[in-house]
Coordinates of C-alpha atoms in Angstrom, one line a residue:
Chain A
M1 CA 7.1 32.4 -9.4
T2 CA 9.8 34.0 -11.5
D3 CA 12.5 31.9 -12.9
H4 CA 15.2 33.1 -10.2
A5 CA 13.0 32.3 -7.2
P6 CA 14.1 29.3 -5.4
V7 CA 12.1 26.0 -5.9
L8 CA 12.4 25.0 -2.3
L9 CA 13.1 27.6 0.4
V10 CA 13.8 26.2 4.2
E11 CA 14.0 28.6 7.0
S12 CA 15.1 27.8 10.5
L13 CA 13.5 24.3 10.2
S14 CA 13.4 22.1 13.2
V15 CA 12.0 18.6 13.4
R16 CA 11.4 16.5 16.5
R17 CA 11.8 12.8 16.6
G18 CA 10.2 11.5 19.9
E19 CA 11.6 13.7 22.7
Q20 CA 14.7 14.9 20.9
L21 CA 15.1 17.3 18.1
A22 CA 16.4 15.3 15.0
V23 CA 17.0 18.5 13.1
E24 CA 17.6 21.9 14.5
Q25 CA 17.5 25.4 12.9
V26 CA 18.4 24.3 9.3
S27 CA 18.0 26.8 6.5
F28 CA 18.8 26.4 2.8
Q29 CA 17.5 26.8 -0.6
L30 CA 17.4 24.9 -3.8
A31 CA 17.6 27.1 -7.1
R32 CA 15.9 25.8 -10.1
E33 CA 17.5 22.9 -12.1
T34 CA 20.2 22.4 -9.6
D35 CA 21.3 19.0 -7.9
T36 CA 21.8 19.1 -4.3
A37 CA 23.1 16.3 -2.1
L38 CA 22.2 15.9 1.4
V39 CA 24.9 14.0 3.3
G40 CA 25.7 13.1 6.7
P41 CA 26.3 10.1 9.0
N42 CA 23.6 7.8 10.1
G43 CA 21.1 9.3 12.6
A44 CA 22.1 12.6 11.3
G45 CA 18.4 13.4 10.7
K46 CA 18.4 13.3 6.9
S47 CA 15.3 11.4 6.4
S48 CA 13.6 13.3 9.2
L49 CA 14.5 16.5 7.1
V50 CA 13.2 14.9 4.0
G51 CA 10.1 14.0 5.6
A52 CA 9.3 17.3 6.9
L53 CA 10.1 19.0 3.5
L54 CA 7.7 16.5 1.8
G55 CA 5.0 17.4 4.6
L56 CA 5.2 13.7 5.9
H57 CA 6.5 14.6 9.4
P58 CA 5.5 17.4 11.5
R59 CA 7.8 20.4 12.0
A60 CA 8.7 21.7 15.4
S61 CA 9.2 25.2 14.2
G62 CA 10.6 27.0 10.9
T63 CA 8.9 27.3 7.4
V64 CA 9.3 25.4 4.1
Q65 CA 8.1 26.8 1.0
I66 CA 7.8 24.8 -2.2
L67 CA 7.6 26.7 -5.5
G68 CA 6.6 29.9 -3.6
H69 CA 3.8 28.4 -1.7
A70 CA 4.1 27.7 2.2
L71 CA 3.8 24.2 3.4
G72 CA 1.0 24.1 5.9
P73 CA 1.2 22.7 9.5
S74 CA 0.2 19.4 8.5
G75 CA 1.9 19.2 5.1
E76 CA -0.9 20.8 3.0
L77 CA -0.1 22.1 -0.4
P78 CA -2.2 23.1 -3.2
R79 CA -2.8 20.2 -5.4
A80 CA -1.1 22.0 -8.2
V81 CA 2.0 22.6 -6.3
R82 CA 1.8 18.9 -4.8
S83 CA 1.6 17.5 -8.3
Q84 CA 5.2 19.1 -9.1
I85 CA 6.8 17.0 -6.4
A86 CA 8.3 13.5 -7.2
Y87 CA 9.6 11.5 -4.3
L88 CA 11.8 8.4 -5.0
P89 CA 12.0 6.1 -2.1
Q90 CA 14.8 3.6 -0.9
N91 CA 12.5 0.7 -1.6
L92 CA 8.9 -0.5 -2.1
A93 CA 7.3 -3.2 0.3
L94 CA 6.9 -5.8 -2.3
Q95 CA 5.6 -9.1 -0.9
G96 CA 5.9 -11.9 -3.2
R97 CA 3.5 -12.2 -6.1
F98 CA 2.5 -8.6 -5.7
P99 CA -0.4 -8.4 -8.3
L100 CA 0.7 -5.1 -10.1
T101 CA 2.6 -4.7 -13.2
V102 CA 5.3 -2.2 -14.1
G103 CA 3.0 -0.7 -16.5
E104 CA 0.3 -0.3 -13.9
F105 CA 2.3 1.2 -11.4
V106 CA 4.1 3.8 -13.7
G107 CA 0.4 4.5 -15.0
F108 CA -0.6 5.6 -11.4
G109 CA 1.7 8.6 -11.8
V110 CA 0.1 10.1 -14.8
D111 CA -2.9 11.8 -13.3
L112 CA -3.0 14.4 -10.6
P113 CA -3.4 13.3 -7.0
G114 CA -6.9 12.6 -5.7
L115 CA -9.7 10.0 -5.9
S116 CA -10.0 8.8 -9.5
L117 CA -10.2 5.9 -11.7
A118 CA -6.6 6.3 -12.4
W119 CA -6.2 2.5 -13.0
L120 CA -8.4 2.3 -16.0
G121 CA -6.5 2.2 -19.3
N122 CA -7.1 4.9 -21.8
K123 CA -5.1 6.2 -24.8
R124 CA -3.5 9.1 -23.2
R125 CA -2.3 7.4 -20.2
T126 CA -1.1 4.3 -22.1
E127 CA 0.9 6.4 -24.3
A128 CA 2.5 8.4 -21.3
V129 CA 3.4 5.1 -19.8
Q130 CA 4.9 3.6 -22.9
R131 CA 7.1 6.8 -23.2
A132 CA 8.1 7.0 -19.7
L133 CA 9.3 3.4 -19.9
E134 CA 11.1 3.8 -23.2
R135 CA 12.8 6.6 -21.6
T136 CA 14.1 4.7 -18.8
G137 CA 14.9 1.7 -20.8
C138 CA 12.1 -0.3 -19.1
Q139 CA 9.8 -1.0 -22.3
D140 CA 10.3 -4.9 -21.9
L141 CA 9.3 -4.7 -18.1
A142 CA 5.8 -3.5 -18.8
E143 CA 4.0 -6.8 -18.0
R144 CA 6.2 -7.7 -15.3
R145 CA 5.2 -7.7 -11.8
L146 CA 6.9 -5.3 -9.7
S147 CA 7.8 -7.9 -7.1
E148 CA 9.7 -9.8 -10.1
L149 CA 12.2 -6.9 -10.7
S150 CA 15.8 -6.9 -9.6
G151 CA 17.1 -3.9 -7.5
G152 CA 18.3 -2.0 -10.4
Q153 CA 15.3 -2.4 -12.7
L154 CA 13.1 -1.4 -9.6
K155 CA 14.9 1.8 -9.4
R156 CA 14.5 2.6 -13.2
V157 CA 10.9 1.9 -13.0
L158 CA 10.7 4.4 -10.1
L159 CA 12.4 7.0 -12.2
A160 CA 9.8 6.0 -15.1
F161 CA 7.1 6.9 -12.2
C162 CA 8.6 10.4 -11.7
V163 CA 9.0 11.1 -15.4
V164 CA 5.5 9.9 -16.7
R165 CA 4.4 13.4 -16.1
P166 CA 6.1 16.7 -16.0
R167 CA 7.5 17.5 -12.5
Q168 CA 9.7 20.2 -11.0
L169 CA 11.1 18.8 -7.8
L170 CA 12.6 15.5 -7.3
V171 CA 13.6 14.2 -4.0
L172 CA 15.6 10.8 -3.6
D173 CA 16.1 9.2 -0.4
E174 CA 19.3 7.2 -0.6
A175 CA 18.0 5.8 -4.1
Q176 CA 21.1 4.1 -4.8
A177 CA 21.1 1.9 -1.5
G178 CA 21.6 -1.7 -2.3
L179 CA 22.7 -1.5 -5.8
D180 CA 26.1 -2.7 -6.9
A181 CA 28.6 -0.3 -8.3
P182 CA 27.7 -0.7 -12.1
S183 CA 23.9 -0.5 -11.4
S184 CA 24.4 2.6 -9.1
E185 CA 26.7 4.0 -11.9
R186 CA 23.9 3.4 -14.5
F187 CA 21.3 4.8 -12.4
Q188 CA 23.0 8.0 -11.8
E189 CA 23.6 8.4 -15.7
L190 CA 20.0 7.9 -16.3
L191 CA 19.1 10.5 -13.6
L192 CA 21.5 13.0 -14.8
E193 CA 20.0 12.5 -18.4
L194 CA 16.4 12.7 -17.2
R195 CA 17.3 15.8 -15.1
R196 CA 18.7 17.8 -18.0
Q197 CA 15.7 16.8 -20.2
E198 CA 12.9 17.7 -17.7
G199 CA 14.6 20.5 -16.2
W200 CA 14.3 18.8 -12.7
T201 CA 15.5 20.4 -9.4
V202 CA 16.9 17.4 -7.5
L203 CA 17.6 16.9 -3.8
Q204 CA 19.3 13.6 -3.1
V205 CA 20.1 11.9 0.3
S206 CA 23.3 10.0 -0.4
H207 CA 26.1 8.3 1.3
D208 CA 28.1 7.9 -1.9
L209 CA 30.5 11.0 -1.5
E210 CA 32.2 10.3 -4.7
M211 CA 29.1 10.2 -6.6
V212 CA 28.1 13.5 -5.0
R213 CA 31.5 15.0 -5.8
R214 CA 31.1 14.1 -9.6
S215 CA 27.4 14.8 -10.0
C216 CA 26.0 17.5 -7.7
D217 CA 26.2 21.4 -8.0
Q218 CA 25.6 21.8 -4.0
V219 CA 26.1 19.6 -0.9
L220 CA 24.2 20.1 2.3
C221 CA 26.3 18.5 5.3
L222 CA 23.8 17.5 8.2
N223 CA 24.5 16.4 11.6
R224 CA 21.3 17.6 13.2
R225 CA 22.5 21.0 12.4
L226 CA 23.7 22.1 8.8
R227 CA 27.4 21.6 9.5
C228 CA 28.4 22.9 6.1
S229 CA 27.2 23.7 2.5
G230 CA 28.4 24.8 -0.8
A231 CA 30.0 23.3 -3.9
P232 CA 31.3 19.8 -3.4
D233 CA 34.8 20.6 -3.6
H234 CA 34.5 23.1 -0.9
A235 CA 31.8 21.1 1.4
L236 CA 33.6 17.7 0.9
S237 CA 37.0 18.7 1.7
P238 CA 39.0 16.4 4.0
A239 CA 38.7 18.8 7.0
R240 CA 35.0 19.1 6.6
L241 CA 34.5 15.6 6.2
A242 CA 36.4 14.9 9.2
E243 CA 34.2 17.4 11.1
L244 CA 31.2 15.7 9.9
Y245 CA 32.0 12.0 10.1
G246 CA 34.8 11.9 12.7
P247 CA 38.5 12.0 12.3
N248 CA 38.8 8.4 11.2
V249 CA 37.0 8.9 8.0
V250 CA 39.3 9.0 5.0
P251 CA 37.6 10.0 1.8
Y252 CA 38.6 7.6 -0.9
R253 CA 38.5 9.0 -4.7
H254 CA 38.1 6.8 -7.5
H255 CA 37.9 8.0 -11.0
H256 CA 35.6 7.0 -13.7
A257 CA 36.5 7.7 -17.5
G258 CA 33.6 9.2 -19.4
V259 CA 31.1 9.3 -16.9
P260 CA 28.6 12.3 -17.6
G261 CA 29.2 15.3 -15.4
H262 CA 32.3 14.3 -14.4
G263 CA 34.5 17.5 -14.6
Chain B
M1 CA -23.2 -44.5 0.8
P2 CA -23.7 -42.0 3.6
G3 CA -27.3 -40.4 3.8
F4 CA -26.2 -37.0 3.1
L5 CA -24.7 -37.9 -0.3
A6 CA -27.7 -39.9 -1.2
M7 CA -29.7 -36.7 -0.9
A8 CA -27.5 -35.0 -3.4
D9 CA -29.6 -35.4 -6.5
A10 CA -31.5 -33.4 -8.8
S11 CA -35.0 -33.6 -7.0
G12 CA -33.1 -32.7 -3.7
L13 CA -31.6 -29.6 -5.3
L14 CA -34.9 -28.5 -6.7
E15 CA -36.5 -28.9 -3.4
V16 CA -33.7 -27.0 -1.6
L17 CA -33.7 -24.2 -4.0
G18 CA -37.5 -23.7 -3.9
Q19 CA -37.3 -22.8 -0.1
P20 CA -37.5 -19.0 0.4
F21 CA -34.9 -19.2 3.3
M22 CA -32.6 -21.0 1.1
Q23 CA -32.9 -18.7 -1.8
R24 CA -32.1 -15.7 0.8
A25 CA -29.0 -17.7 2.2
L26 CA -27.6 -18.2 -1.5
L27 CA -28.1 -14.6 -2.1
G28 CA -26.6 -13.7 1.1
G29 CA -23.6 -15.9 0.7
L30 CA -22.9 -14.9 -2.8
L31 CA -23.0 -11.1 -1.6
T32 CA -21.1 -11.6 1.6
G33 CA -18.4 -13.8 -0.1
A34 CA -18.0 -11.4 -2.9
L35 CA -17.5 -8.5 -0.4
G36 CA -15.3 -10.5 1.8
G37 CA -13.0 -11.4 -1.4
L38 CA -13.1 -7.7 -2.5
L39 CA -12.2 -6.1 0.8
G40 CA -9.8 -9.2 1.4
S41 CA -7.6 -8.4 -1.8
F42 CA -6.7 -5.2 -0.4
A43 CA -6.5 -6.3 3.3
V44 CA -4.1 -9.2 2.6
L45 CA -1.9 -6.7 0.7
R46 CA -2.2 -4.2 3.4
Q47 CA -1.2 -7.2 5.9
L48 CA -4.5 -6.9 7.7
S49 CA -5.4 -10.6 7.6
F50 CA -4.8 -10.8 11.4
F51 CA -7.0 -7.8 12.0
S52 CA -10.4 -9.4 10.5
D53 CA -9.6 -12.6 12.6
A54 CA -9.2 -10.4 15.7
L55 CA -12.2 -8.5 15.1
G56 CA -14.2 -11.6 14.5
H57 CA -13.3 -13.1 17.8
S58 CA -13.7 -9.5 19.6
A59 CA -17.0 -9.2 18.0
L60 CA -18.3 -11.9 20.4
L61 CA -18.3 -9.2 23.0
G62 CA -20.5 -6.8 20.9
I63 CA -22.9 -9.9 20.6
S64 CA -22.8 -10.6 24.1
L65 CA -23.6 -6.9 25.2
G66 CA -26.5 -7.0 22.9
I67 CA -28.0 -10.0 24.5
L68 CA -27.2 -8.6 27.9
L69 CA -28.8 -5.4 27.1
G70 CA -31.8 -7.0 25.4
V71 CA -31.0 -5.2 22.0
N72 CA -30.6 -6.8 18.6
P73 CA -27.0 -8.1 18.5
T74 CA -26.7 -7.0 14.9
L75 CA -27.4 -3.3 15.7
V76 CA -24.7 -3.4 18.6
L77 CA -22.2 -5.2 16.3
I78 CA -21.6 -2.6 13.8
P79 CA -20.6 0.2 16.1
F80 CA -18.9 -2.2 18.3
A81 CA -16.6 -3.2 15.2
V82 CA -16.0 0.6 14.4
L83 CA -14.9 1.2 17.8
F84 CA -12.7 -1.8 17.8
A85 CA -11.0 -0.5 14.6
L86 CA -10.7 3.1 16.0
L87 CA -9.2 1.6 19.3
V88 CA -6.7 -0.5 17.6
N89 CA -5.7 2.2 15.1
Q90 CA -5.1 4.6 17.9
L91 CA -3.2 2.0 19.9
V92 CA -0.9 1.3 16.9
A93 CA -0.2 5.0 16.4
R94 CA 0.5 5.8 20.0
S95 CA 2.1 2.8 21.8
G96 CA 4.6 2.1 19.1
L97 CA 4.1 -1.7 19.7
P98 CA 3.6 -4.1 16.8
A99 CA 0.2 -4.1 15.4
D100 CA -0.2 -8.0 15.8
A101 CA 0.6 -7.9 19.5
L102 CA -1.9 -5.2 20.3
L103 CA -4.5 -7.0 18.2
N104 CA -3.8 -10.2 20.4
I105 CA -4.3 -8.1 23.3
V106 CA -7.5 -6.7 22.5
Y107 CA -9.2 -9.7 21.1
S108 CA -8.2 -11.8 24.0
T109 CA -9.5 -9.5 26.5
S110 CA -12.7 -8.9 24.5
L111 CA -13.0 -12.7 24.1
A112 CA -12.6 -13.2 28.0
F113 CA -15.3 -10.7 28.7
A114 CA -17.6 -12.1 26.1
V115 CA -17.3 -15.6 27.6
V116 CA -18.0 -14.1 30.9
A117 CA -20.9 -12.0 29.6
L118 CA -22.3 -15.1 27.8
S119 CA -22.0 -17.5 31.1
L120 CA -24.4 -14.9 32.6
V121 CA -27.0 -15.4 30.2
E122 CA -28.6 -18.8 30.8
T123 CA -30.8 -18.9 27.7
Y124 CA -28.1 -18.1 25.2
R125 CA -26.1 -21.0 25.9
G126 CA -27.8 -23.4 23.3
G127 CA -27.2 -20.6 20.6
I128 CA -23.6 -20.5 20.8
Q129 CA -22.7 -22.5 17.8
Q130 CA -24.7 -20.0 15.7
L131 CA -22.4 -17.3 17.0
L132 CA -19.1 -19.2 16.4
F133 CA -20.0 -20.9 13.0
G134 CA -22.8 -18.5 11.6
D135 CA -26.4 -19.0 10.7
I136 CA -26.6 -18.0 7.3
L137 CA -30.1 -19.9 6.9
G138 CA -31.5 -17.4 9.2
I139 CA -30.4 -14.3 7.0
S140 CA -33.5 -11.9 6.6
W141 CA -34.3 -9.6 3.7
S142 CA -33.2 -6.4 5.8
D143 CA -29.7 -8.2 6.4
L144 CA -29.7 -8.6 2.7
T145 CA -30.4 -5.1 2.0
V146 CA -27.5 -3.9 4.3
I147 CA -24.8 -6.3 2.8
A148 CA -26.0 -5.1 -0.7
V149 CA -25.7 -1.4 0.1
L150 CA -22.3 -2.1 1.8
L151 CA -21.1 -4.0 -1.2
M152 CA -21.9 -1.1 -3.6
G153 CA -20.4 1.4 -1.2
A154 CA -17.1 -0.8 -0.8
L155 CA -17.0 -1.1 -4.7
I156 CA -17.4 2.8 -5.3
Y157 CA -14.7 3.6 -2.5
L158 CA -12.2 1.1 -3.6
A159 CA -12.4 1.8 -7.3
L160 CA -11.9 5.6 -6.7
S161 CA -9.2 5.0 -4.0
L162 CA -7.5 2.0 -5.8
R163 CA -4.3 4.0 -6.6
A164 CA -4.1 5.5 -3.1
Q165 CA -4.7 2.3 -1.4
V166 CA -1.9 0.5 -3.6
L167 CA 0.6 3.4 -3.1
L168 CA 0.0 3.3 0.5
T169 CA 0.8 -0.4 0.7
L170 CA 4.0 0.0 -1.4
N171 CA 5.5 2.9 0.4
S172 CA 3.6 5.4 2.9
D173 CA 6.1 8.2 2.1
L174 CA 5.8 7.8 -1.7
A175 CA 2.0 8.0 -1.3
G176 CA 2.2 11.0 1.0
A177 CA 4.6 12.9 -1.2
F178 CA 2.2 11.9 -4.1
G179 CA -0.7 13.7 -2.5
V180 CA -2.4 10.7 -0.9
G181 CA -4.0 11.6 2.7
A182 CA -2.4 8.4 4.1
S183 CA -4.1 8.5 7.8
R184 CA -7.4 9.4 6.2
H185 CA -7.5 6.4 3.8
R186 CA -5.8 4.0 6.3
L187 CA -8.7 4.9 8.8
A188 CA -11.4 4.5 6.1
F189 CA -10.3 1.3 5.0
I190 CA -10.2 -0.2 8.4
V191 CA -13.3 1.1 9.3
L192 CA -14.9 -0.4 6.0
L193 CA -13.2 -3.7 6.8
A194 CA -14.7 -3.6 10.4
V195 CA -18.2 -2.9 9.3
V196 CA -17.9 -5.6 6.6
V197 CA -16.8 -8.0 9.2
A198 CA -19.5 -6.9 11.5
V199 CA -22.2 -7.6 9.0
S200 CA -20.7 -10.8 7.6
I201 CA -20.6 -12.4 11.1
K202 CA -24.3 -13.4 11.2
A203 CA -23.8 -15.4 8.1
V204 CA -20.2 -16.7 8.9
G205 CA -19.6 -16.8 12.5
V206 CA -16.9 -15.4 14.5
L207 CA -14.5 -18.2 14.0
L208 CA -14.7 -18.5 10.3
I209 CA -14.9 -14.7 9.1
S210 CA -11.4 -14.5 8.6
A211 CA -11.4 -17.2 6.0
F212 CA -13.9 -15.1 3.8
V213 CA -11.2 -12.4 3.8
V214 CA -8.1 -14.2 3.4
I215 CA -8.5 -17.3 1.4
P216 CA -10.2 -15.9 -1.8
A217 CA -7.6 -13.0 -1.9
C218 CA -4.8 -15.4 -1.6
G219 CA -6.2 -17.5 -4.5
G220 CA -6.9 -14.4 -6.7
R221 CA -3.3 -13.3 -6.0
L222 CA -1.8 -16.6 -7.1
V223 CA -3.4 -16.3 -10.7
S224 CA -3.6 -12.6 -11.4
R225 CA -0.9 -10.1 -12.5
H226 CA -3.0 -7.1 -12.8
F227 CA -4.4 -5.4 -9.8
P228 CA -7.9 -4.8 -11.0
L229 CA -8.4 -8.5 -12.2
Y230 CA -6.7 -9.6 -8.8
A231 CA -9.6 -7.6 -7.2
L232 CA -12.3 -8.9 -9.4
V233 CA -10.9 -12.8 -9.2
S234 CA -10.9 -12.6 -5.4
A235 CA -14.3 -11.2 -5.3
T236 CA -15.6 -13.9 -7.7
L237 CA -13.9 -16.7 -6.0
G238 CA -15.4 -15.2 -2.6
G239 CA -19.0 -15.1 -4.1
G240 CA -18.7 -18.4 -6.2
C241 CA -17.3 -20.6 -3.2
A242 CA -19.9 -19.2 -1.0
L243 CA -22.6 -20.3 -3.4
L244 CA -21.3 -23.7 -3.9
G245 CA -20.7 -24.3 -0.2
L246 CA -24.2 -23.3 0.6
L247 CA -25.7 -25.4 -2.1
G248 CA -23.5 -28.2 -0.8
S249 CA -24.6 -27.6 2.8
G250 CA -28.2 -27.3 1.8
L251 CA -28.2 -30.7 0.1
T252 CA -26.3 -32.5 2.8
N253 CA -27.4 -30.9 5.9
L254 CA -24.0 -30.1 7.1
P255 CA -23.1 -26.8 8.7
S256 CA -23.2 -23.8 6.3
G257 CA -20.2 -21.6 7.1
P258 CA -17.8 -24.5 7.4
C259 CA -19.0 -26.0 4.0
V260 CA -18.2 -22.7 2.4
V261 CA -14.7 -22.5 3.8
I262 CA -14.0 -25.9 2.8
V263 CA -15.0 -25.1 -0.6
Q264 CA -12.9 -21.7 -0.4
F265 CA -9.9 -23.9 0.2
A266 CA -10.5 -26.2 -2.8
G267 CA -10.5 -23.2 -4.8
F268 CA -7.6 -22.0 -3.3
L269 CA -5.9 -25.3 -4.2
M270 CA -7.1 -25.0 -7.7
A271 CA -5.7 -21.6 -7.8
L272 CA -2.4 -23.1 -6.6
L273 CA -2.5 -25.7 -9.3
V274 CA -3.2 -23.3 -12.0
S275 CA -0.5 -20.9 -11.0
Q276 CA 2.1 -23.8 -10.7
T277 CA 1.2 -25.3 -14.0
T278 CA 1.0 -22.0 -16.2
P279 CA 3.6 -19.7 -15.3
R280 CA 1.7 -17.0 -17.2
S281 CA -1.9 -17.8 -16.8
P282 CA -4.6 -16.7 -19.4
L283 CA -6.1 -15.0 -16.4
T284 CA -3.2 -12.7 -15.9
A285 CA -3.9 -10.7 -19.1
G286 CA -6.8 -8.8 -17.8
P287 CA -8.7 -6.2 -19.7
A288 CA -9.2 -3.8 -17.2
G289 CA -5.5 -3.1 -16.2
L290 CA -3.5 -0.5 -17.9
R291 CA -1.6 -2.6 -20.8
I292 CA 1.3 -1.5 -23.0
P293 CA 0.8 -2.3 -26.7
G294 CA 3.8 -3.5 -28.3
A295 CA 5.7 -4.1 -24.9
G296 CA 7.8 -7.1 -25.5
P297 CA 7.7 -10.5 -23.6
V298 CA 9.1 -10.6 -20.4
D299 CA 12.8 -10.4 -20.7
Q300 CA 15.0 -12.9 -18.7
E301 CA 17.5 -10.3 -17.3
S302 CA 19.0 -11.5 -14.1
R303 CA 17.5 -10.7 -10.8

């Protein structure tokens, strides 16, 4: 794949949820090392779209190519391509006293997918985990249970899981949901920093339009169909937002001094 | 002093241990308990505790069918358990109803048919207690071989798929995006659990089988921070409690299955005590898990 080829290429993608189409005829592409936000009201089909892109939900029609490789009908991808994708969910199902430490969890990300003794400690894996925890400011959390973490800590640990080995495409599904404003700000700063260092191409589902305006290169406005796309100032204009969310939505702009990426 | 306690002396113990059927029972208990604890450590996290209970009750139908057809019930039980697992898996996937409600429907119906079937077999009424509470003293060398092979198979599969099982438990989308074949591993684990429950029923009985899966795992979870250690402690608790329970049963002539479960409960209480008295038990610093050298003490950042 050449440097100019898109990391993700989606053509005429439709996704069915039950009897209805949740996503209809959506096409877009993500250029290398760009940060794209997927926005839209609740029920717009954002999670269905992300699920289909990752091969988790079946497609009704259309094609998806990741790093030049077509996603199979049941989400099949060559192992080498699959290993280039990182996904950061909204949350983990952590019941009380979940017997897994932060170090163990991040260590699961070191080796490529497949059956293996990926939980055994060895020098290479331990060093990779230590480096990832340091880069995300989680080094003091290594021996903590995952279920003992605060929301903000858990999101940083999930980023450590993504950064523990090189990847190219990072998909975030409302990663900042449930975080208070300062934690959300810190998470976004860390994400930006890691994106620059790692050369990640990012696709993030978000409801935080102000963050999207400050941080992202491209916005995709989804409400079953792709309603608009382009640079944030263009795609998030009051007229476009009214079209996407309804006429009663008034975008509130607040200004943050010294936030990286804030133009 | 009650008579059964008076028997509990050294000569009584040696006499009991000298019996071949007791040696087989002890080995069977050790293996079955360890197998239940190992599978249970995963099943409890995957919220499949009720699955083993429901399967245990439903297995009575498999046993009844075996009796009615004149076939060895143990031979019918394994395919029956696998069919039950596949049926529940399909029902959960297709109906969209909660798994616990579906399990309830399937196991209540199975139990109803089983009781009707057993009422038709006059000669088996006397053995109903063995079905309900197990007859580990009747375990044979061929039963032991099956359990040992199953334990080895479970160990190999779970060791190789530990990462996939944990990621699936944490978030199935995260696991899928990572490259874990979610439906394949989910099905494989359910079938393995079904086979283990089916094989263990002879020793443990249909009413107490879920205790073998749930209690050691919950005890292990109380005292373990690292996942490999958690699985190891659960299996050890399962095997150890079964051994002690059977020895107690042999010495006191009390029913074996219930004795094991009572010892398991005592083990669980001890684990609870350990977890309450030592916030970071020595057990939590396991050798097998991935540990980070130089990682600082647990910080006190607010949650």
